[in-house]
Tab-separated table of C-alpha atoms in Angstrom:
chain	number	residue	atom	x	y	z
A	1425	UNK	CA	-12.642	106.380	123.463
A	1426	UNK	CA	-10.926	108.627	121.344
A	1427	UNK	CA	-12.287	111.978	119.886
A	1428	UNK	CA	-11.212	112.676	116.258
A	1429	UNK	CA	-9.952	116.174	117.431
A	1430	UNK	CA	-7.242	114.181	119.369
A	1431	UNK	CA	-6.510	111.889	117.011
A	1432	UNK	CA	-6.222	114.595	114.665
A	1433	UNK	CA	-3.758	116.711	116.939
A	1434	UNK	CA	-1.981	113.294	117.201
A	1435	UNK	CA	-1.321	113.214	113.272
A	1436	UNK	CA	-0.741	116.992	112.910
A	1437	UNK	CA	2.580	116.073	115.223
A	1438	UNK	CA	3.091	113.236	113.227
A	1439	UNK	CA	1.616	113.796	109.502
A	1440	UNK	CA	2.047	110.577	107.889
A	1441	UNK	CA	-0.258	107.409	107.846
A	1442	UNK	CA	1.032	104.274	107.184
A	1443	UNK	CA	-1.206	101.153	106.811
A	1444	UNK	CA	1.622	98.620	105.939
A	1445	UNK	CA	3.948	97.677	108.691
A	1446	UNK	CA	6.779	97.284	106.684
A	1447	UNK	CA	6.258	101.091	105.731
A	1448	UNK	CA	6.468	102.977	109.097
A	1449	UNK	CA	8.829	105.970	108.458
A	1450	UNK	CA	9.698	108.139	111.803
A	1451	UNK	CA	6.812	110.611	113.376
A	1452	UNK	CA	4.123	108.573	111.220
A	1453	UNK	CA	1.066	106.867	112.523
A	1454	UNK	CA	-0.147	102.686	111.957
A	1455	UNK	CA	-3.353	102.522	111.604
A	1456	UNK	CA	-4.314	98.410	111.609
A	1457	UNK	CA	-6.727	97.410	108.819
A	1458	UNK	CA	-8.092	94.316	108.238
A	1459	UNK	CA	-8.424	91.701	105.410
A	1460	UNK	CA	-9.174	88.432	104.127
A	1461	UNK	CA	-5.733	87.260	104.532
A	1462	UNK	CA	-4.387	89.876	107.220
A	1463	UNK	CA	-5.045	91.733	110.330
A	1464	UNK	CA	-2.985	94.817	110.923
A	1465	UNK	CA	-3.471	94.368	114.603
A	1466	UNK	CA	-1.362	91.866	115.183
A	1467	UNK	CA	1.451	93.846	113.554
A	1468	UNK	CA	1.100	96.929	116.132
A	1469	UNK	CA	4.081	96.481	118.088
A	1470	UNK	CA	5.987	95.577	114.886
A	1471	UNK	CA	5.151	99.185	114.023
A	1472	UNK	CA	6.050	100.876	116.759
A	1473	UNK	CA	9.614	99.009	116.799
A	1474	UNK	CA	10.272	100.230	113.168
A	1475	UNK	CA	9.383	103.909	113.685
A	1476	UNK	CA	6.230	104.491	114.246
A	1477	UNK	CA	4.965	107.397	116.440
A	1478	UNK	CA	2.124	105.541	117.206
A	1479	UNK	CA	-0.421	102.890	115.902
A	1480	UNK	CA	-4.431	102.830	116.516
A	1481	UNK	CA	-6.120	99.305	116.625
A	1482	UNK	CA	-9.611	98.207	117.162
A	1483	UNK	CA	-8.946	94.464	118.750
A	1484	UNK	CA	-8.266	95.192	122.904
A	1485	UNK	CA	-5.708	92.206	123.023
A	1486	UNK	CA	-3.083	94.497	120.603
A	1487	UNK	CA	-2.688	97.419	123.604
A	1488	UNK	CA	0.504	96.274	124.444
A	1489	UNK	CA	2.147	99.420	124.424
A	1490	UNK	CA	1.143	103.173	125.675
A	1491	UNK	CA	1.359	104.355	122.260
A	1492	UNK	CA	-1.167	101.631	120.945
A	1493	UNK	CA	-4.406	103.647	121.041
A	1494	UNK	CA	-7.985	101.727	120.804
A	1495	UNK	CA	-10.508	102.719	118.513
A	1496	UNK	CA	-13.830	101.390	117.518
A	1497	UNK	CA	-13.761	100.704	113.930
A	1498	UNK	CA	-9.741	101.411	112.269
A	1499	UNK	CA	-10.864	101.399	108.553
A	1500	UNK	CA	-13.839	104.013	109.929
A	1501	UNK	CA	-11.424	106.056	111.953
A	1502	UNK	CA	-8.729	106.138	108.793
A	1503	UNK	CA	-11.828	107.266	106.474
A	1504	UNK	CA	-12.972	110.196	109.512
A	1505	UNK	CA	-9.123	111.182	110.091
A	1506	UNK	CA	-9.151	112.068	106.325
A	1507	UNK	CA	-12.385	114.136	105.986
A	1508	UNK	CA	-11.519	116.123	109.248
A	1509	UNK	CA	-8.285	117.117	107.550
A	1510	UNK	CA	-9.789	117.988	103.955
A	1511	UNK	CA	-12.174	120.061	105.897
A	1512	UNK	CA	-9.378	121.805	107.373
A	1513	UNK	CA	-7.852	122.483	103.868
A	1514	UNK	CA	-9.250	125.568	102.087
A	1515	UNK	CA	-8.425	124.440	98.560
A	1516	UNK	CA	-10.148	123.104	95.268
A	1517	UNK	CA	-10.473	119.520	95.516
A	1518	UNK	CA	-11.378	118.396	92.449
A	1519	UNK	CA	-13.308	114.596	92.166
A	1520	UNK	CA	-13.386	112.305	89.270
A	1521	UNK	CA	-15.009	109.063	88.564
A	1522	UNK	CA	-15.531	107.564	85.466
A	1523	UNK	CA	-15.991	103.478	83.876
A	1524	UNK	CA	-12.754	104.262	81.453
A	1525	UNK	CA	-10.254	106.608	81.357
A	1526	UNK	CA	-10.293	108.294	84.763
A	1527	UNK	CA	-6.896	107.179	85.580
A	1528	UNK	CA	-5.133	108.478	82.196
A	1529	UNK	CA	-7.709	111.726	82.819
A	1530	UNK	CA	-6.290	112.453	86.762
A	1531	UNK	CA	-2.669	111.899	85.220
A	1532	UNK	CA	-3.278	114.315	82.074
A	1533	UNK	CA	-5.188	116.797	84.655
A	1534	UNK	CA	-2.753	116.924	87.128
A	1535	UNK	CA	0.327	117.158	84.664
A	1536	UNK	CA	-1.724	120.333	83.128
A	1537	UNK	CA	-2.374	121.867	86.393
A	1538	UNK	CA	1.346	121.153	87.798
A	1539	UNK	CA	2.368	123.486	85.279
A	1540	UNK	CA	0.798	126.224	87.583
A	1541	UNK	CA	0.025	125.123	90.470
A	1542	UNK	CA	1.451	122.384	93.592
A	1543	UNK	CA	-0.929	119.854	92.889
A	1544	UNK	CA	-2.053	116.594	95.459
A	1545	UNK	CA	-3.651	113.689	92.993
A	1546	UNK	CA	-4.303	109.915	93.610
A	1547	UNK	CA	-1.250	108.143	92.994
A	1548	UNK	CA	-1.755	104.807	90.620
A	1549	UNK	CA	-4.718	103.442	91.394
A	1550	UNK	CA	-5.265	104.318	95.162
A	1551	UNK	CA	-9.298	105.194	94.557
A	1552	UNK	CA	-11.128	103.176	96.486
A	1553	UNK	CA	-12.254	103.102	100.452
A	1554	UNK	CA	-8.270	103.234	101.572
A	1555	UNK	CA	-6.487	104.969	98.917
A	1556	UNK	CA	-8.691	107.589	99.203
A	1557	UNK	CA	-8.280	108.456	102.802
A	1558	UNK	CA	-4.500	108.134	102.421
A	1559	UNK	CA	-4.442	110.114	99.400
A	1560	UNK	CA	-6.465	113.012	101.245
A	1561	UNK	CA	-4.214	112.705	104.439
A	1562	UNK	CA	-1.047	113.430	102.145
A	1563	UNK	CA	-2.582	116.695	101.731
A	1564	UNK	CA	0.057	119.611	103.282
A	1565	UNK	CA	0.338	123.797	103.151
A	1566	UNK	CA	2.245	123.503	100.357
A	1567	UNK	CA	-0.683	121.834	97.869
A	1568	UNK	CA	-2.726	124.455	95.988
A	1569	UNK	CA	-5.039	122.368	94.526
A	1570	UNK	CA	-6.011	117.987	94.919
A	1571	UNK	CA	-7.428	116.140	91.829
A	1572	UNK	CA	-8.809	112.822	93.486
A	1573	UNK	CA	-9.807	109.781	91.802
A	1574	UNK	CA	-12.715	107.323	93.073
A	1575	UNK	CA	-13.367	104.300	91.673
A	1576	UNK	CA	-16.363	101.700	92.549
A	1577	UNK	CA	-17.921	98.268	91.450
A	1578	UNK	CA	-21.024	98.166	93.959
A	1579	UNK	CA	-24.165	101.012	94.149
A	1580	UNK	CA	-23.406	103.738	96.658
A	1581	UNK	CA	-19.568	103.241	96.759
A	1582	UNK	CA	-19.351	106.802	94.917
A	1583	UNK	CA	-21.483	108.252	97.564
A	1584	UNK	CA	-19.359	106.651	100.441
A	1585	UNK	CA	-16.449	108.150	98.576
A	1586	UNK	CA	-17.988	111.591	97.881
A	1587	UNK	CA	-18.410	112.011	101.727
A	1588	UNK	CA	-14.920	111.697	102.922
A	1589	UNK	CA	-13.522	113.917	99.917
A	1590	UNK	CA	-16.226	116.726	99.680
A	1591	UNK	CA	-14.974	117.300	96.262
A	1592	UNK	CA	-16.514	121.332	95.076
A	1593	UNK	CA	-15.447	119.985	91.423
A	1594	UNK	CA	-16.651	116.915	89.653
A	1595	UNK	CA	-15.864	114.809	86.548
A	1596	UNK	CA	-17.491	111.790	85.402
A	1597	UNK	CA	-15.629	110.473	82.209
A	1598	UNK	CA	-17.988	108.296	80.633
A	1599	UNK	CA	-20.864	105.631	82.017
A	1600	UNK	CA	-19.883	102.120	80.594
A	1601	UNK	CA	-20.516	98.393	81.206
A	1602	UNK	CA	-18.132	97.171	83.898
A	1603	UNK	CA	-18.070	95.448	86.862
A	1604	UNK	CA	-22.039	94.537	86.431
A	1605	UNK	CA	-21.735	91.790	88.561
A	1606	UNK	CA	-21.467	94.557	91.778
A	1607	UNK	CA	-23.564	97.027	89.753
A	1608	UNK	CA	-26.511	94.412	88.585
A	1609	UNK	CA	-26.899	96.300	85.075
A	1610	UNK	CA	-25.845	99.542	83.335
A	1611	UNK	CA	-28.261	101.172	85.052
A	1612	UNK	CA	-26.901	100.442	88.049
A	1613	UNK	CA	-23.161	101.926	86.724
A	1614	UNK	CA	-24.962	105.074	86.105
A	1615	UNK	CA	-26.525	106.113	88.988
A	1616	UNK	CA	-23.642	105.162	90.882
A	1617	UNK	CA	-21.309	106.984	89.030
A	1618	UNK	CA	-24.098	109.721	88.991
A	1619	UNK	CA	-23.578	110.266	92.427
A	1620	UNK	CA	-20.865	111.954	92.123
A	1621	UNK	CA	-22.940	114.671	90.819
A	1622	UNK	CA	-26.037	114.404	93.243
A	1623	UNK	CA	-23.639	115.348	96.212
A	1624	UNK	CA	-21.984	118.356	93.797
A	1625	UNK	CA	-25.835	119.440	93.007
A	1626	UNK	CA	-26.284	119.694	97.014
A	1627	UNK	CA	-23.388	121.591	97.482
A	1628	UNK	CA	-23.613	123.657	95.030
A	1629	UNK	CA	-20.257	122.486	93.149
A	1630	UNK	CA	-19.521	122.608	89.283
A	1631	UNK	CA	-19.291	119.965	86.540
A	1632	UNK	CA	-16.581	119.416	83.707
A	1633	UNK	CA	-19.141	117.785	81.079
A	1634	UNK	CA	-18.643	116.181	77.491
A	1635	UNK	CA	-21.352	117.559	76.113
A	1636	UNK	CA	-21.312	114.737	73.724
A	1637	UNK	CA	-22.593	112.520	75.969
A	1638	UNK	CA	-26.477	111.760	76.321
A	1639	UNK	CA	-25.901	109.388	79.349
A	1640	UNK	CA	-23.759	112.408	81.674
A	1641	UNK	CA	-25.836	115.355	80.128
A	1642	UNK	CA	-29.380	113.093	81.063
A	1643	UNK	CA	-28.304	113.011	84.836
A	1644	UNK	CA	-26.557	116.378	85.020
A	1645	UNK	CA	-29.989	119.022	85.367
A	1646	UNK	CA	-29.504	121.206	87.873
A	1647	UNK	CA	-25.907	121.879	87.659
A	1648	UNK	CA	-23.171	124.478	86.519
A	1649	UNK	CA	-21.751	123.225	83.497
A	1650	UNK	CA	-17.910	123.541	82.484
A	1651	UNK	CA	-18.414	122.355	79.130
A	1652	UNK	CA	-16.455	120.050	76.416
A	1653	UNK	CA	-16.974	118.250	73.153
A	1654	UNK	CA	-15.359	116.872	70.511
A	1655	UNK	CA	-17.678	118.718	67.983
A	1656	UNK	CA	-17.757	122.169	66.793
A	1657	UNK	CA	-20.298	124.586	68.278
A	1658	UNK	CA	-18.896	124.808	72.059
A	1659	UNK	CA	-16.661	126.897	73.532
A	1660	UNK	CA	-14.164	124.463	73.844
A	1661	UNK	CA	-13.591	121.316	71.448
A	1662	UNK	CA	-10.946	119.308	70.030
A	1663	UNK	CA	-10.676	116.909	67.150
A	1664	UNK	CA	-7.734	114.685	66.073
A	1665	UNK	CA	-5.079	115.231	64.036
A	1666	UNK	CA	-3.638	112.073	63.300
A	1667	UNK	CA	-3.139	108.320	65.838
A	1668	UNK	CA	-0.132	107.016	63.709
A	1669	UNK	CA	0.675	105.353	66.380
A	1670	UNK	CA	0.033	108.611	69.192
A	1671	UNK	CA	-2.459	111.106	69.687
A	1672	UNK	CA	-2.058	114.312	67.919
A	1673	UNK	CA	-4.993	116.619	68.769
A	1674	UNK	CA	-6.569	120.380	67.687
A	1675	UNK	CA	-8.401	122.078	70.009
A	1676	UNK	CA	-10.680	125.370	69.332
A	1677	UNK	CA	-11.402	127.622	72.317
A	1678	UNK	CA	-14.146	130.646	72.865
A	1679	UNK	CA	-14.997	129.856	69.156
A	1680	UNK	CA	-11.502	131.522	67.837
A	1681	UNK	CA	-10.448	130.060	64.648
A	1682	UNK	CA	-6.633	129.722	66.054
A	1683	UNK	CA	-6.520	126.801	66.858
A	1684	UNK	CA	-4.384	124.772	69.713
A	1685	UNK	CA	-2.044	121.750	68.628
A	1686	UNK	CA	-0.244	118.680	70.625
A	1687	UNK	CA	1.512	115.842	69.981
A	1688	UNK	CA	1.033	112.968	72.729
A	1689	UNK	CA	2.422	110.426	73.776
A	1690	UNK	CA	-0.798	108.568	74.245
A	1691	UNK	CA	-2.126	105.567	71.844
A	1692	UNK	CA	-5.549	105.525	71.114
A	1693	UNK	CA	-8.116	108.406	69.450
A	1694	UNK	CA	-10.265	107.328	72.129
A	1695	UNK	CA	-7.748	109.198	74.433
A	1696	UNK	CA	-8.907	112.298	72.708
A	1697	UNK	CA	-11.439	112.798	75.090
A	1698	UNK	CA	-9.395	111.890	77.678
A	1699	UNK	CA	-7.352	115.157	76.520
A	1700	UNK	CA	-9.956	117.160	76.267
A	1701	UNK	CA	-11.024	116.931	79.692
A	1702	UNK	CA	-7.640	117.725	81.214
A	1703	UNK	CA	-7.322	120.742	78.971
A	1704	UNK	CA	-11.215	122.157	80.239
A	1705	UNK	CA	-10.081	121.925	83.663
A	1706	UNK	CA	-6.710	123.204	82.757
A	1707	UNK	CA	-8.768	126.678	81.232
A	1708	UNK	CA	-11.265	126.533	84.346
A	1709	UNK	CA	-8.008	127.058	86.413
A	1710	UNK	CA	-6.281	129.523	84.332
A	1711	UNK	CA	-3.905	127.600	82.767
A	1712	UNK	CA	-2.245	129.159	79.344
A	1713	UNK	CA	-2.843	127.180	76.123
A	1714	UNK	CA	1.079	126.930	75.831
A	1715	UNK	CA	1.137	125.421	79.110
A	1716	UNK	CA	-1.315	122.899	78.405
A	1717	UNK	CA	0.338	121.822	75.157
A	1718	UNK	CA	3.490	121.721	76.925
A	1719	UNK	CA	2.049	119.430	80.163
A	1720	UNK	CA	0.391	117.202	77.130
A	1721	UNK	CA	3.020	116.567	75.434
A	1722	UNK	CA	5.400	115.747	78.433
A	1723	UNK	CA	2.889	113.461	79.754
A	1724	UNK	CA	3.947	109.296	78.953
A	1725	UNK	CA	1.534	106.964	79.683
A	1726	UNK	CA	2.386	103.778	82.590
A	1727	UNK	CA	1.151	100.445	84.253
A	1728	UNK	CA	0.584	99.024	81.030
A	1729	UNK	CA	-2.230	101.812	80.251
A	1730	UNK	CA	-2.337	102.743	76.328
A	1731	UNK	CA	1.784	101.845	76.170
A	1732	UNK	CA	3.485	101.427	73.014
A	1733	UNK	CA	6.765	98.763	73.032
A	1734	UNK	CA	9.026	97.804	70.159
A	1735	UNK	CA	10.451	94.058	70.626
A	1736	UNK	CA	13.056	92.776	68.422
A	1737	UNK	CA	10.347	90.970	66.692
A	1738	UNK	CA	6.938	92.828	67.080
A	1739	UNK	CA	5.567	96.358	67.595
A	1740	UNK	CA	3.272	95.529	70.482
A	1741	UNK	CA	0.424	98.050	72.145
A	1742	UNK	CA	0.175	97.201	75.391
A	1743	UNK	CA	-3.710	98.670	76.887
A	1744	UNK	CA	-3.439	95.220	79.447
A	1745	UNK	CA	-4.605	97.085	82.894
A	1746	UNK	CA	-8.523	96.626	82.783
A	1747	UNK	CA	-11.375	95.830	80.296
A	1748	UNK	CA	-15.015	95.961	79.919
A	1749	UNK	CA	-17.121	95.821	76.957
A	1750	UNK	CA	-17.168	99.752	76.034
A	1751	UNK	CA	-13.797	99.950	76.518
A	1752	UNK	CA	-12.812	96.815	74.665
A	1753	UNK	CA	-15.030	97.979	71.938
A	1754	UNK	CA	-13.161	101.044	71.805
A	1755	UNK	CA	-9.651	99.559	71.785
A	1756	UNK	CA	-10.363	97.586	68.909
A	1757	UNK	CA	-12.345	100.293	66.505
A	1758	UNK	CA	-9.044	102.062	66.854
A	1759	UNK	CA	-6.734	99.012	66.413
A	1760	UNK	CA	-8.628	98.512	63.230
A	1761	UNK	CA	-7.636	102.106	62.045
A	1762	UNK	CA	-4.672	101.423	62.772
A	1763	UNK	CA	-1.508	101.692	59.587
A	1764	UNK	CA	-0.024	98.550	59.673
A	1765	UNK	CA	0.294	95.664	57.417
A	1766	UNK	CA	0.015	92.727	59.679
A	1767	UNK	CA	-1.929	92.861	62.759
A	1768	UNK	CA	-2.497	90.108	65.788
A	1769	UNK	CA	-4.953	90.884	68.559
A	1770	UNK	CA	-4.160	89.345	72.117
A	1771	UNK	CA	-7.248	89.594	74.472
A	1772	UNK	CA	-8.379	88.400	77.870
A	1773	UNK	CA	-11.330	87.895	79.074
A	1774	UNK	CA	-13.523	90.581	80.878
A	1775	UNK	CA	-14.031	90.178	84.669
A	1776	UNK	CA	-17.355	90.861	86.791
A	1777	UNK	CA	-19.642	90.980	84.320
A	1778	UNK	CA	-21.746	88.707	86.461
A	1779	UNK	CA	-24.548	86.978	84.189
A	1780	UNK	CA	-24.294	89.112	81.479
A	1781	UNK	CA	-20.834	87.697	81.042
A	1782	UNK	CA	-21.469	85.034	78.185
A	1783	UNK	CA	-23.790	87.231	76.083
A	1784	UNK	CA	-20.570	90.234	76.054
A	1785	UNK	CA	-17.940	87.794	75.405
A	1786	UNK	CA	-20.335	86.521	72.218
A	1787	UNK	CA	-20.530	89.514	70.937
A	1788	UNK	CA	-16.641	90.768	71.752
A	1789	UNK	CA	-16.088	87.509	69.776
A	1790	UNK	CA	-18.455	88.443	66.783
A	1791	UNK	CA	-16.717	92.380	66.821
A	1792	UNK	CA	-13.244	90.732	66.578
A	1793	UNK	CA	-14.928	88.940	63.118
A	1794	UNK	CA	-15.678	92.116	61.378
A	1795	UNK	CA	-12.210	93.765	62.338
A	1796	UNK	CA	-10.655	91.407	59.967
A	1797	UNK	CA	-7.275	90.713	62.042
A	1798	UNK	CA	-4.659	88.392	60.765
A	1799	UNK	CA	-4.422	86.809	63.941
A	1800	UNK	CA	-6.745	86.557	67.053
A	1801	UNK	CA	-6.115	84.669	70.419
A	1802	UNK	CA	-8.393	84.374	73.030
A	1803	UNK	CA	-7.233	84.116	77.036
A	1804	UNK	CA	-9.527	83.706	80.041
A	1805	UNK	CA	-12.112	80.774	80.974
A	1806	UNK	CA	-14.986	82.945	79.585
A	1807	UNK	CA	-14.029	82.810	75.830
A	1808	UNK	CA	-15.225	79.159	76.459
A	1809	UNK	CA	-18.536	80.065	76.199
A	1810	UNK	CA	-18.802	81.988	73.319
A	1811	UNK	CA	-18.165	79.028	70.873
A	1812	UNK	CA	-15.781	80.980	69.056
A	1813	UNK	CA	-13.202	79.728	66.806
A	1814	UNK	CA	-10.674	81.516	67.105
A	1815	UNK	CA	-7.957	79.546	69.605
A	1816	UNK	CA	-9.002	80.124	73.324
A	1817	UNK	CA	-5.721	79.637	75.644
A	1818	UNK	CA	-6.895	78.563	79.970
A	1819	UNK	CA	-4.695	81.656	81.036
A	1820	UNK	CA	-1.046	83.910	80.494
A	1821	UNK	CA	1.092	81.306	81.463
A	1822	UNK	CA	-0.771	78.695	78.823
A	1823	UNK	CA	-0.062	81.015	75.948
A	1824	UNK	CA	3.314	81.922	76.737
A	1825	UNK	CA	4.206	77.883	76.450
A	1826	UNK	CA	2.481	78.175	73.161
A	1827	UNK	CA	4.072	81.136	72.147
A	1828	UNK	CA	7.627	79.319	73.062
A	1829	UNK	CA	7.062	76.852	70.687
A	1830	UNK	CA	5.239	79.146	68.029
A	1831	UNK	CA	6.521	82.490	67.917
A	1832	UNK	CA	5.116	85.596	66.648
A	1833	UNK	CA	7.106	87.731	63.977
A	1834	UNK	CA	6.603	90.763	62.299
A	1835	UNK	CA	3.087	91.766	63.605
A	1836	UNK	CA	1.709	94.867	65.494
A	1837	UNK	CA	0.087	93.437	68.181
A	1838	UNK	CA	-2.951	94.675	70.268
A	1839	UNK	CA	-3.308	93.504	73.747
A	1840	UNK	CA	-6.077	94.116	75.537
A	1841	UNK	CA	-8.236	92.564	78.969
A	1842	UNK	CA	-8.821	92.765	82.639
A	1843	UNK	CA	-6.211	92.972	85.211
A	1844	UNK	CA	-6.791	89.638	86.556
A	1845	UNK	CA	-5.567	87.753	83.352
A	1846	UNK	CA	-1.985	89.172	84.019
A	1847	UNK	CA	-1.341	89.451	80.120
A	1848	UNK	CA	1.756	92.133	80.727
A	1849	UNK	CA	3.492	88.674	81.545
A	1850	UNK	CA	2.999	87.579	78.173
A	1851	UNK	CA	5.312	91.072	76.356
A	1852	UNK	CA	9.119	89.271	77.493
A	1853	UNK	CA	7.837	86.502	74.648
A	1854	UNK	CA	6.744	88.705	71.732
């Protein structure tokens, strides 16, 4: 069977891994995962005929070829291939986790630290089990420094994750209530998420920590603090400015009254700590003030994260790539703040929130009631449940017809929910 030393000199002659076979650039490797609905193994050859170097499976029957290599377990062998070759890359690697934000933090961190530095970071939304191992095997001599993002929905998933990236800096973002249906309560998201920092407290690593928040600081004994808030009295903190409609932020540093300005391009003042995380880690590496202003500012937001559109009829906010109830509850306190004189609130439904599903969509239904909108609408099966009365629409596709028929006009529209109710198909009709 094959050692990971070989396989490793194997990928060091050919440094790029491809798990899709319609993806296999020259002097790159196929290694054959398996799903549901696929099995890489029988694509192999396919491979191989398209440019691959060479391909490792783990069913005997696909060795059809001397450059089809067998291996026990692919996903295990993708997941070792990766930690061997962090291990044999003497750089910061940086590790962040979080229930919200994380993705708009990696982007905001890695634009700050590009400004000094060649920087390796999790494209999109590659942070689970596979992206992460292909995100570490993109690592080359030329990076300086990796920002890695790991996501999870089940206990021990961060720990899993933790292993293969052997991060010496960690950030948790915030501890919310998401996917409880893997976690079994919020409990459950916190120690998961908190084990981030149990392998960092083992190693020896350092924290980036809003100090602001009782749920990160209660888990965090033990280790070296890099701290943040978004209150006076710490070396670093930030405040905003102004949301009408983006981010404009002040930030104080080593308890100098001159302060630090930026104009963003980000919607929300719940992005503020978001903001205030990149520029901690920005300081921690060295990073000048103007630089960080500069990478801030440049920085504009995608994949339907925290975007702002203008229609010919509506201004529309688009926050449409996940939801959970912190997160939702966030969205909307800001919406409310919001300057405008009509608003209309689009939201789907919140997915895996197991059996505490009902009771969260109740009482998204009864915040929506004290926010005063002019109009509400409701998407997603679980709305059904909460007896509200505001009109509840199956799915996307059921309030677009509606929508065709009854347009909206002159409103500044909110949308907000979970991936899975695939509301950015709804913008074209606003």
């Amino acid at each position: 069977m094959m050692t990971i030393e070989f396989l490793y000199s194997l990928y060091r002659a050919n440094p790029v891994v491809t798990t899709d076979s319609r993806n296999c650039p020259e002097k790159s490797i196929f290694i054959a995962l398996k799903g549901e609905n696929f099995n890489g193994n029988s694509f192999a050859k396919q491979a191989l005929d398209l440019g691959c170097s060479y391909a490792l499976v783990d069913e005997p029957d696909a060795v059809t070829d001397e450059r089809i290599l067998l291996v026990d377990d692919c996903l295990k062998t993708l997941q070792d291939l990766a930690s061997y070759h962090r291990h044999q890359c003497k750089i910061p690697v940086i590790g962040i986790t979080g229930t919200n934000g994380k993705t708009t933090t990696k982007e905001l961190m890695a634009s700050v630290l590009s400004k000094k530095y060649k920087v390796l970071y999790t494209q999109g939304n590659l942070n689970n089990h596979i992206g992460v191992p292909l995100t570490l095997l993109r690592l080359n001599a030329t990076h300086d420094i990796a920002v890695i993002e790991m996501g999870a929905n089940h206990p021990g998933e961060i720990r899993e994750l933790v292993q293969i990236v052997d991060p010496d800096y960690g950030l948790i973002t915030n501890v919310g209530k998401a996917h409880l249906e893997g976690f079994g309560s919020f409990e459950g998201v916190i120690k998961t998420k908190g084990e981030l920092y149990d392998f960092l407290r083992a190693k020896g690593g350092k924290i980036f920590i809003n100090m602001e928040n009782p749920y990160l600081k209660s888990i965090a004994k033990g280790l070296y603090h890099i701290k943040y808030a978004t209150q006076p009295g710490y070396e670093l903190w930030g405040e905003t400015l102004s949301c009408s409609p983006f981010l404009k932020l002040r930030w104080f540093t080593d308890y100098s009254d001159t302060p630090n300005e930026a104009q963003t391009n980000l919607i929300g003042s719940y992005n503020l700590e978001n903001a205030m995380a990149a520029i901690c880690v920005g300081r921690e590496f060295k990073v000048g003030n103007d630089l960080i202003r500069q990478a801030l500012e440049e920085y504009v937001p995608s994949n339907n994260r925290s975007q702002l559109k203008q229609t010919g009829q509506n201004t529309v906010i688009i926050d449409a790539y996940n939801a959970n109830p912190t997160s939702m509850a966030a969205a909307l306190k800001n919406f409310q703040q919001y300057d405008a004189s009509r608003k209309a609130v689009i939201l789907g439904s919140m997915k895996e929130l197991g059996s505490q599903s009902e009771e969260e969509h109740r009482k998204l239904t009864f915040r929506i009631a004290e926010s005063d909108f002019d109009r509400v609408f409701l998407i997603g099966p679980e709305f059904y449940l909460a007896h509200s009365d505001y009109p509840i629409f199956e799915n996307a596709e059921a309030f677009t017809d509606y929508l065709k028929g009854q347009p909206l006009q002159g409103y500044t529209i909110l949308i907000k929910g979970s991936r899975g109710n695939q509301l950015e198909s709804i913008v074209p009709f606003l």
